[in-house]
Coordinates of C-alpha atoms and ligand atoms in Angstrom, one line a residue:
M575 CA -18.4 2.4 15.3
V576 CA -15.6 0.0 14.6
N577 CA -12.8 0.1 17.2
H578 CA -9.2 -0.4 16.7
I579 CA -8.4 -4.1 16.1
P580 CA -5.9 -5.6 18.5
N581 CA -2.5 -6.6 17.2
Q582 CA -2.9 -10.3 17.8
K583 CA -5.9 -10.3 15.3
R584 CA -3.8 -8.7 12.7
G585 CA -2.0 -10.5 9.9
D586 CA 1.6 -11.3 9.8
C587 CA 2.1 -9.1 6.8
L588 CA 3.3 -12.2 4.9
T589 CA -0.1 -12.5 3.2
P590 CA -2.4 -9.9 1.6
T591 CA -4.1 -7.6 4.1
T592 CA -7.2 -9.3 5.5
L593 CA -10.4 -7.9 4.1
D594 CA -12.0 -8.0 7.6
L595 CA -10.0 -4.8 8.4
L596 CA -12.2 -2.9 5.8
G597 CA -14.6 -2.3 8.7
N598 CA -12.3 0.6 9.4
P599 CA -10.7 1.6 6.1
L600 CA -7.8 3.5 7.9
D601 CA -6.9 0.3 9.7
F602 CA -6.8 -1.5 6.4
I603 CA -4.6 1.1 4.8
H604 CA -2.3 1.0 7.9
E605 CA -2.0 -2.7 7.6
D606 CA -1.3 -2.4 3.9
H607 CA 1.6 -0.2 4.9
L608 CA 2.9 -2.8 7.4
R609 CA 2.7 -5.3 4.6
E610 CA 4.6 -3.0 2.2
R611 CA 7.3 -2.6 4.8
E612 CA 7.6 -6.4 5.0
I613 CA 7.8 -6.5 1.2
C614 CA 10.7 -4.0 1.3
A615 CA 12.5 -6.3 3.9
M616 CA 12.0 -9.2 1.5
I617 CA 13.5 -7.2 -1.4
D618 CA 16.5 -6.5 0.9
R619 CA 16.9 -10.2 1.6
I620 CA 16.9 -11.0 -2.1
V621 CA 19.6 -8.4 -2.7
D622 CA 21.7 -9.7 0.2
A623 CA 21.3 -13.5 -0.5
E624 CA 23.9 -15.5 -2.4
D625 CA 21.1 -17.7 -3.6
P626 CA 17.9 -15.6 -3.6
D627 CA 14.7 -17.2 -2.6
R628 CA 12.4 -17.7 -5.6
D629 CA 9.3 -18.1 -3.3
Q630 CA 10.0 -14.7 -1.8
A631 CA 10.2 -13.3 -5.3
R632 CA 6.8 -14.8 -6.0
V633 CA 5.3 -13.1 -2.9
I634 CA 6.8 -9.7 -3.9
L635 CA 5.5 -10.1 -7.5
S636 CA 2.0 -10.8 -6.3
F637 CA 2.1 -7.7 -4.1
L638 CA 3.4 -5.5 -6.9
R639 CA 1.0 -6.8 -9.5
E640 CA -2.2 -7.2 -7.5
E641 CA -2.1 -5.4 -4.2
L642 CA -0.1 -2.2 -4.8
P643 CA -2.2 -0.9 -7.7
L644 CA -5.3 -1.1 -5.5
H645 CA -3.5 0.6 -2.6
L646 CA -2.4 3.5 -4.8
E647 CA -5.9 3.9 -6.2
D648 CA -7.3 3.9 -2.6
E649 CA -5.0 6.7 -1.7
E650 CA -5.2 8.8 -4.9
Q651 CA -8.8 8.5 -5.8
D652 CA -10.4 8.5 -2.3
L653 CA -8.2 9.1 0.7
F654 CA -6.2 12.1 -0.7
P655 CA -9.3 13.9 -2.1
L656 CA -11.1 13.4 1.2
L657 CA -8.2 14.9 3.1
R658 CA -7.9 17.8 0.7
R659 CA -11.6 18.5 1.4
R660 CA -11.5 18.2 5.2
C661 CA -8.1 19.5 6.2
E662 CA -7.6 23.1 7.4
T663 CA -5.3 25.4 5.6
E664 CA -2.7 25.4 8.4
D665 CA -2.5 21.6 8.1
E666 CA -0.6 22.2 4.8
I667 CA -1.8 18.8 3.6
D668 CA -1.7 19.8 -0.1
K669 CA 2.0 20.1 -0.1
A670 CA 2.4 16.7 1.5
I671 CA -0.1 15.1 -0.9
Q672 CA 1.6 16.6 -4.0
R673 CA 4.9 15.1 -2.8
L674 CA 3.2 11.7 -2.3
E675 CA 1.5 11.8 -5.7
T676 CA 4.9 12.5 -7.3
D677 CA 6.3 9.5 -5.5
H678 CA 3.4 7.4 -6.9
R679 CA 4.3 8.5 -10.4
H680 CA 7.9 7.5 -9.9
A681 CA 6.7 4.1 -8.5
D682 CA 4.5 3.7 -11.6
E683 CA 7.7 4.2 -13.7
D684 CA 9.9 2.0 -11.6
T685 CA 7.6 -0.9 -10.8
P686 CA 7.7 -2.6 -14.2
G687 CA 11.5 -2.8 -14.1
V688 CA 11.4 -4.3 -10.6
I689 CA 8.8 -6.8 -11.7
A690 CA 10.9 -7.8 -14.7
I691 CA 14.0 -8.5 -12.4
L692 CA 11.9 -10.5 -10.0
A693 CA 10.0 -12.4 -12.7
A694 CA 13.3 -13.6 -14.2
L695 CA 14.4 -14.7 -10.7
E696 CA 11.1 -16.5 -10.0
A697 CA 11.2 -18.2 -13.4
G698 CA 14.7 -19.5 -12.6
E699 CA 16.0 -17.6 -15.7
R700 CA 18.6 -15.5 -14.0
Q701 CA 19.6 -14.0 -10.7
P702 CA 19.7 -10.2 -10.2
S703 CA 22.9 -8.6 -11.6
D704 CA 24.7 -5.9 -9.8
D705 CA 22.7 -3.3 -11.7
D706 CA 19.5 -5.1 -10.9
Q707 CA 20.4 -5.1 -7.2
S708 CA 20.9 -1.4 -7.3
V709 CA 17.5 -1.0 -8.9
L710 CA 15.9 -3.1 -6.1
V711 CA 17.7 -1.3 -3.3
R712 CA 16.7 2.1 -4.7
Y713 CA 13.1 1.0 -5.1
A714 CA 12.8 -0.4 -1.5
G715 CA 14.5 2.8 -0.2
H716 CA 11.9 5.1 -2.0
A717 CA 9.1 2.9 -0.8
R718 CA 10.2 3.1 2.8
R719 CA 10.6 6.9 2.7
H720 CA 7.1 7.2 1.2
L721 CA 5.6 4.9 3.9
I722 CA 7.2 7.0 6.7
L723 CA 5.7 10.2 5.3
E724 CA 2.2 8.6 4.9
N725 CA 2.3 7.1 8.4
A726 CA 3.5 10.3 10.0
I727 CA 1.3 12.8 8.2
I728 CA -1.5 11.2 6.1
L729 CA -2.9 8.6 8.5
P730 CA -2.9 10.9 11.6
F731 CA -4.6 13.7 9.7
A732 CA -7.1 11.2 8.3
K733 CA -7.9 10.1 11.8
L734 CA -8.3 13.6 13.0
R735 CA -10.2 15.2 10.1
L736 CA -12.3 12.6 8.3
T737 CA -15.9 12.3 9.5
E738 CA -17.8 9.0 10.1
G739 CA -19.5 9.7 6.7
D740 CA -16.1 10.1 5.0
L741 CA -14.9 6.8 6.4
G742 CA -18.1 5.2 5.2
T743 CA -17.5 6.6 1.7
L744 CA -13.9 5.4 1.8
R745 CA -14.9 2.0 2.9
L746 CA -17.5 1.6 0.2
R747 CA -15.1 2.8 -2.5
M748 CA -12.4 0.4 -1.3
M749 CA -15.0 -2.4 -1.3
Q750 CA -16.1 -1.5 -4.8
R751 CA -12.5 -1.5 -6.0
R752 CA -12.2 -5.1 -4.8
G753 CA -15.6 -6.3 -6.1
L754 CA -16.8 -6.8 -2.5
D755 CA -19.9 -4.7 -2.8
R756 CA -21.2 -7.1 -5.5
L757 CA -20.4 -10.0 -3.3
M758 CA -22.4 -8.6 -0.5
E759 CA -25.4 -7.8 -2.8
T760 CA -25.4 -11.4 -3.9
S761 CA -25.3 -12.8 -0.4
D762 CA -28.1 -10.3 0.7
A763 CA -30.2 -11.6 -2.2
E764 CA -29.9 -15.2 -1.1
Ligands
FE2_1829 FE1 0.4 4.1 1.1
FE2_1830 FE1 1.2 6.2 -1.2

Protein backbone atom coordinates (compact mmCIF):
# COMPACT_ATOMS: atom_id res chain seq x y z
CA MET A 1 0.00 0.00 0.00
CA VAL A 2 1.26 3.46 -0.84
CA ASN A 3 1.39 5.82 2.09
CA HIS A 4 0.88 9.54 2.11
CA ILE A 5 3.91 11.30 0.66
CA PRO A 6 5.44 13.86 3.02
CA ASN A 7 5.13 17.51 2.04
CA GLN A 8 8.83 18.05 1.53
CA LYS A 9 8.81 15.52 -1.31
CA ARG A 10 5.96 17.27 -3.04
CA GLY A 11 6.36 19.71 -5.87
CA ASP A 12 6.30 23.47 -5.52
CA CYS A 13 3.18 23.60 -7.73
CA LEU A 14 5.15 25.74 -10.18
CA THR A 15 5.70 22.75 -12.46
CA PRO A 16 3.32 19.99 -13.58
CA THR A 17 2.39 17.45 -10.91
CA THR A 18 5.12 14.85 -10.58
CA LEU A 19 4.12 11.48 -12.03
CA ASP A 20 5.69 9.72 -9.00
CA LEU A 21 2.53 10.65 -7.11
CA LEU A 22 0.48 8.32 -9.32
CA GLY A 23 1.42 5.58 -6.84
CA ASN A 24 -1.59 6.92 -4.98
CA PRO A 25 -3.92 8.49 -7.57
CA LEU A 26 -5.75 10.53 -4.92
CA ASP A 27 -2.44 12.14 -3.88
CA PHE A 28 -1.87 13.00 -7.54
CA ILE A 29 -5.32 14.60 -7.87
CA HIS A 30 -4.80 16.52 -4.61
CA GLU A 31 -1.47 17.82 -5.91
CA ASP A 32 -3.14 18.80 -9.19
CA HIS A 33 -5.54 20.89 -7.10
CA LEU A 34 -2.65 22.63 -5.31
CA ARG A 35 -1.14 23.32 -8.69
CA GLU A 36 -4.46 24.71 -9.98
CA ARG A 37 -4.67 27.00 -6.94
CA GLU A 38 -1.18 28.29 -7.73
CA ILE A 39 -2.27 28.87 -11.33
CA CYS A 40 -5.20 30.95 -10.03
CA ALA A 41 -2.72 33.04 -7.97
CA MET A 42 -0.65 33.58 -11.14
CA ILE A 43 -3.79 34.75 -12.98
CA ASP A 44 -4.42 37.24 -10.13
CA ARG A 45 -0.85 38.53 -10.42
CA ILE A 46 -1.26 39.06 -14.16
CA VAL A 47 -4.45 41.04 -13.55
CA ASP A 48 -2.83 43.16 -10.82
CA ALA A 49 0.47 43.84 -12.57
CA GLU A 50 1.14 47.02 -14.49
CA ASP A 51 3.49 45.09 -16.72
CA PRO A 52 2.24 41.46 -16.62
CA ASP A 53 4.85 38.72 -16.68
CA ARG A 54 4.85 36.91 -20.03
CA ASP A 55 6.66 33.91 -18.54
CA GLN A 56 3.82 33.42 -16.08
CA ALA A 57 1.37 33.62 -18.95
CA ARG A 58 3.33 30.80 -20.61
CA VAL A 59 3.10 28.61 -17.49
CA ILE A 60 -0.66 29.20 -17.19
CA LEU A 61 -1.13 28.45 -20.89
CA SER A 62 0.69 25.16 -20.63
CA PHE A 63 -1.48 24.21 -17.62
CA LEU A 64 -4.71 25.12 -19.42
CA ARG A 65 -3.77 23.40 -22.67
CA GLU A 66 -2.04 20.27 -21.44
CA GLU A 67 -2.68 19.54 -17.76
CA LEU A 68 -6.24 20.70 -17.12
CA PRO A 69 -7.89 18.59 -19.87
CA LEU A 70 -6.27 15.45 -18.42
CA HIS A 71 -7.37 16.41 -14.92
CA LEU A 72 -10.97 16.97 -16.02
CA GLU A 73 -10.98 13.57 -17.74
CA ASP A 74 -9.49 11.89 -14.64
CA GLU A 75 -12.39 13.21 -12.63
CA GLU A 76 -15.25 12.81 -15.08
CA GLN A 77 -14.37 9.51 -16.65
CA ASP A 78 -12.96 7.71 -13.63
CA LEU A 79 -13.13 9.34 -10.21
CA PHE A 80 -16.76 10.54 -10.37
CA PRO A 81 -18.14 7.23 -11.74
CA LEU A 82 -16.24 5.28 -9.05
CA LEU A 83 -17.67 7.56 -6.36
CA ARG A 84 -21.19 7.21 -7.77
CA ARG A 85 -20.79 3.44 -7.57
CA ARG A 86 -19.34 3.30 -4.06
CA CYS A 87 -21.01 6.10 -2.10
CA GLU A 88 -24.03 5.48 0.10
CA THR A 89 -27.33 7.23 -0.63
CA GLU A 90 -26.95 9.40 2.49
CA ASP A 91 -23.61 10.71 1.15
CA GLU A 92 -25.66 12.63 -1.46
CA ILE A 93 -22.66 12.51 -3.73
CA ASP A 94 -24.72 12.65 -6.90
CA LYS A 95 -25.87 16.20 -6.24
CA ALA A 96 -22.30 17.38 -5.62
CA ILE A 97 -21.01 15.61 -8.74
CA GLN A 98 -23.75 17.11 -10.91
CA ARG A 99 -22.74 20.56 -9.70
CA LEU A 100 -19.06 19.83 -10.42
CA GLU A 101 -19.83 18.50 -13.90
CA THR A 102 -21.77 21.70 -14.63
CA ASP A 103 -18.69 23.67 -13.50
CA HIS A 104 -16.58 21.61 -15.90
CA ARG A 105 -18.89 22.46 -18.82
CA HIS A 106 -18.60 26.16 -17.93
CA ALA A 107 -14.82 25.78 -17.77
CA ASP A 108 -14.89 24.12 -21.22
CA GLU A 109 -16.72 27.18 -22.55
CA ASP A 110 -14.58 29.77 -20.78
CA THR A 111 -11.09 28.29 -21.14
CA PRO A 112 -10.59 29.11 -24.85
CA GLY A 113 -11.27 32.81 -24.17
CA VAL A 114 -8.77 32.83 -21.30
CA ILE A 115 -6.23 31.07 -23.50
CA ALA A 116 -6.71 33.69 -26.22
CA ILE A 117 -6.10 36.55 -23.74
CA LEU A 118 -2.97 34.92 -22.30
CA ALA A 119 -1.63 33.84 -25.71
CA ALA A 120 -1.81 37.46 -26.91
CA LEU A 121 0.07 38.54 -23.78
CA GLU A 122 2.65 35.80 -24.11
CA ALA A 123 3.26 36.65 -27.76
CA GLY A 124 3.79 40.31 -26.83
CA GLU A 125 0.84 41.31 -29.02
CA ARG A 126 -1.21 43.05 -26.37
CA GLN A 127 -1.77 43.34 -22.64
CA PRO A 128 -5.13 42.34 -21.13
CA SER A 129 -7.79 45.04 -21.51
CA ASP A 130 -10.20 45.91 -18.67
CA ASP A 131 -12.70 43.44 -20.13
CA ASP A 132 -10.00 40.78 -20.40
CA GLN A 133 -9.08 41.36 -16.76
CA SER A 134 -12.71 40.81 -15.73
CA VAL A 135 -12.74 37.56 -17.70
CA LEU A 136 -9.55 36.41 -15.94
CA VAL A 137 -10.77 37.37 -12.46
CA ARG A 138 -14.08 35.56 -13.01
CA TYR A 139 -12.33 32.46 -14.34
CA ALA A 140 -9.95 32.23 -11.37
CA GLY A 141 -12.85 32.81 -8.95
CA HIS A 142 -14.90 29.96 -10.46
CA ALA A 143 -11.87 27.67 -10.42
CA ARG A 144 -11.22 28.42 -6.74
CA ARG A 145 -14.82 27.73 -5.72
CA HIS A 146 -14.71 24.47 -7.68
CA LEU A 147 -11.48 23.42 -5.96
CA ILE A 148 -12.92 24.11 -2.52
CA LEU A 149 -15.91 21.87 -3.24
CA GLU A 150 -13.76 19.07 -4.61
CA ASN A 151 -11.27 19.21 -1.75
CA ALA A 152 -14.06 19.38 0.85
CA ILE A 153 -16.35 16.69 -0.55
CA ILE A 154 -14.92 14.63 -3.39
CA LEU A 155 -11.47 13.76 -2.05
CA PRO A 156 -12.63 12.94 1.52
CA PHE A 157 -15.38 10.65 0.18
CA ALA A 158 -12.94 9.07 -2.26
CA LYS A 159 -10.58 8.28 0.63
CA LEU A 160 -13.46 6.90 2.65
CA ARG A 161 -15.35 4.87 0.06
CA LEU A 162 -12.99 3.73 -2.72
CA THR A 163 -11.52 0.27 -2.33
CA GLU A 164 -7.91 -0.72 -3.01
CA GLY A 165 -9.18 -2.23 -6.27
CA ASP A 166 -10.86 1.07 -7.21
CA LEU A 167 -7.63 2.96 -6.55
CA GLY A 168 -5.78 0.47 -8.75
CA THR A 169 -8.29 1.02 -11.56
CA LEU A 170 -8.06 4.79 -11.16
CA ARG A 171 -4.25 4.64 -11.21
CA LEU A 172 -4.21 2.49 -14.35
CA ARG A 173 -6.67 4.72 -16.19
CA MET A 174 -4.71 7.85 -15.27
CA MET A 175 -1.50 6.19 -16.47
CA GLN A 176 -3.15 5.13 -19.74
CA ARG A 177 -4.38 8.68 -20.26
CA ARG A 178 -0.78 9.89 -20.00
CA GLY A 179 0.69 7.10 -22.13
CA LEU A 180 2.60 5.75 -19.13
CA ASP A 181 1.26 2.20 -19.35
CA ARG A 182 2.92 1.82 -22.78
CA LEU A 183 6.15 3.24 -21.36
CA MET A 184 6.14 0.62 -18.61
CA GLU A 185 5.42 -2.20 -21.08
CA THR A 186 8.41 -1.08 -23.14
CA SER A 187 10.74 -1.00 -20.15
CA ASP A 188 9.41 -4.40 -18.96
CA ALA A 189 10.24 -5.88 -22.36
CA GLU A 190 13.84 -4.66 -22.28
FE1 LIG B 1 -10.37 18.89 -9.77
FE1 LIG C 1 -13.17 19.26 -11.26
